[in-house]
PDB file of C-alpha atoms in Angstrom:
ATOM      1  CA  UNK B   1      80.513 104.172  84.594  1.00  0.00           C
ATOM      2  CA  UNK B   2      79.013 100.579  85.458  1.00  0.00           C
ATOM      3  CA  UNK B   3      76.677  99.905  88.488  1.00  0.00           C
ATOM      4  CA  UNK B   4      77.340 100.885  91.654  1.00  0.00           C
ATOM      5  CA  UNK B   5      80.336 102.937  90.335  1.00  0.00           C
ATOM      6  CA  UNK B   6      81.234 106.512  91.951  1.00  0.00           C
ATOM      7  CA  UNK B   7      83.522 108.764  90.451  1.00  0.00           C
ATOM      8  CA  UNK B   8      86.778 108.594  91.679  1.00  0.00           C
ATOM      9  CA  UNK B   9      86.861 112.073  93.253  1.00  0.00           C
ATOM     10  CA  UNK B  10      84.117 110.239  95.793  1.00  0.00           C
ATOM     11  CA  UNK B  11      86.562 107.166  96.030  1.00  0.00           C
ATOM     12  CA  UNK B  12      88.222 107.210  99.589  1.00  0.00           C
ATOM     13  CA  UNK B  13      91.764 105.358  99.102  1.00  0.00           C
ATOM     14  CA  UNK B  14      93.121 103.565 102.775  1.00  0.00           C
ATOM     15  CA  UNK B  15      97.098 102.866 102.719  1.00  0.00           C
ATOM     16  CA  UNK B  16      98.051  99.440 103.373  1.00  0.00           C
ATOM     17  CA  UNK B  17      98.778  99.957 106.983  1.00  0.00           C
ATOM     18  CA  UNK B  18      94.806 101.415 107.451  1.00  0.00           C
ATOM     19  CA  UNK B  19      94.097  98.444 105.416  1.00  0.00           C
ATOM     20  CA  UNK B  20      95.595  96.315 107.790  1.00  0.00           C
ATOM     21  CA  UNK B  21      94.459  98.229 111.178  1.00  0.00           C
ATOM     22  CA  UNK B  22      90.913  98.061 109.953  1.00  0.00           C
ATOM     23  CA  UNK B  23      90.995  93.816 109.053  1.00  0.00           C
ATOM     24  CA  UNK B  24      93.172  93.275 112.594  1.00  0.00           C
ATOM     25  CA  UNK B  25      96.051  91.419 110.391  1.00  0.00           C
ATOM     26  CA  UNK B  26      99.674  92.341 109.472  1.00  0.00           C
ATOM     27  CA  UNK B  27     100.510  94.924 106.277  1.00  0.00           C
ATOM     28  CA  UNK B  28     102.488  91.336 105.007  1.00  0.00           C
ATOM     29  CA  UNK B  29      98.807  89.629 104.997  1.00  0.00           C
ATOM     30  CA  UNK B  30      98.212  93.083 103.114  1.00  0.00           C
ATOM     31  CA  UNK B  31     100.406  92.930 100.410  1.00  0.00           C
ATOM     32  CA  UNK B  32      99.548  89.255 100.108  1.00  0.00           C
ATOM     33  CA  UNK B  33      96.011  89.522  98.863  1.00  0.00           C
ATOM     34  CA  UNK B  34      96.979  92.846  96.958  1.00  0.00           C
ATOM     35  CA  UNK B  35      99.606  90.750  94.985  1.00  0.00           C
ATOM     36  CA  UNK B  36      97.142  88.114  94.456  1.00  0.00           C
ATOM     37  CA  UNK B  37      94.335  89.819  93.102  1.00  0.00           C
ATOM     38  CA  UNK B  38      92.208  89.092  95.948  1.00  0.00           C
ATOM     39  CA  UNK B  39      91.943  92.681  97.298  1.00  0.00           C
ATOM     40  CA  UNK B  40      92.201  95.211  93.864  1.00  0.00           C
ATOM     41  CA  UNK B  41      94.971  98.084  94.516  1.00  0.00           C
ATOM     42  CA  UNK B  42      96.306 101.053  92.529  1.00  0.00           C
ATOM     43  CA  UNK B  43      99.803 101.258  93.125  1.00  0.00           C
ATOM     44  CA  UNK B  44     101.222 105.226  93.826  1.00  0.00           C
ATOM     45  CA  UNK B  45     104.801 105.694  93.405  1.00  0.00           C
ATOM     46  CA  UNK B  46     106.598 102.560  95.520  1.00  0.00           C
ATOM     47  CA  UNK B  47     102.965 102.204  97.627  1.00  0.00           C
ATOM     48  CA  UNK B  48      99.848 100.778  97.323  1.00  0.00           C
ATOM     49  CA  UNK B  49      96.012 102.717  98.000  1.00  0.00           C
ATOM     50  CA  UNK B  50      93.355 100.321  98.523  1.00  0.00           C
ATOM     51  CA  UNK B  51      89.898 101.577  97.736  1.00  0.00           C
ATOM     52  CA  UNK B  52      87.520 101.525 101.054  1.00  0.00           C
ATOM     53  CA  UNK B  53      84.697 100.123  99.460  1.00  0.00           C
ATOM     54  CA  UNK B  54      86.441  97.135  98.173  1.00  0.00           C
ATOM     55  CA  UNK B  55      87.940  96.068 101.695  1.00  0.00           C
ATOM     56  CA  UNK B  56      84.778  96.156 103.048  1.00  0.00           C
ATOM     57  CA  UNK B  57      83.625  93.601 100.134  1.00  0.00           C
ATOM     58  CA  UNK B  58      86.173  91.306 100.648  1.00  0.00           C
ATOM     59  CA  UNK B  59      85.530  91.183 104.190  1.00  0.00           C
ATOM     60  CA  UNK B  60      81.798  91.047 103.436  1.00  0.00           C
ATOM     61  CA  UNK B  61      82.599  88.101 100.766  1.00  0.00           C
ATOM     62  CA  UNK B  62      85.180  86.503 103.560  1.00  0.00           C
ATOM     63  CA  UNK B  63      82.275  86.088 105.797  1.00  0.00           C
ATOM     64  CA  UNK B  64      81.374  82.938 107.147  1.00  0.00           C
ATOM     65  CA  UNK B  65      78.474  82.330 109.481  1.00  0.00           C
ATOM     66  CA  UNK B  66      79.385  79.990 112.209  1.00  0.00           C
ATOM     67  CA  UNK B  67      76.723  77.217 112.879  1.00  0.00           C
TER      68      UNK B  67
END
């Protein structure tokens, strides 16, 4: 395990539609970055699980201070 890495039992997975409640944009804008490689994504059957920590990252990365 690499740096900042938990075990995936400590993982917490959000669907695409908690994804999308917690960033205040459509599940389409969703899917969009997951099929880009801009937000990483396991895929489950026909679904996608989005690890927590990484939409908080790409929100933190996203970030632009105005001024």
């Amino acid at each position: 395990m690499g740096a900042g890495e938990r075990p995936l039992s400590e993982v917490r997975f959000l669907t695409v539609a908690e994804v999308a409640s917690v960033m205040r944009v459509s599940k389409m804008t969703v899917y969009r970055l997951v099929h880009s490689g801009e937000l990483p994504a396991i895929r489950v059957g026909r679904s996608f699980r989005v690890p927590e920590q990484a939409v908080h990252d790409y929100l933190q990365e996203a970030y632009i201070e105005a001024g």
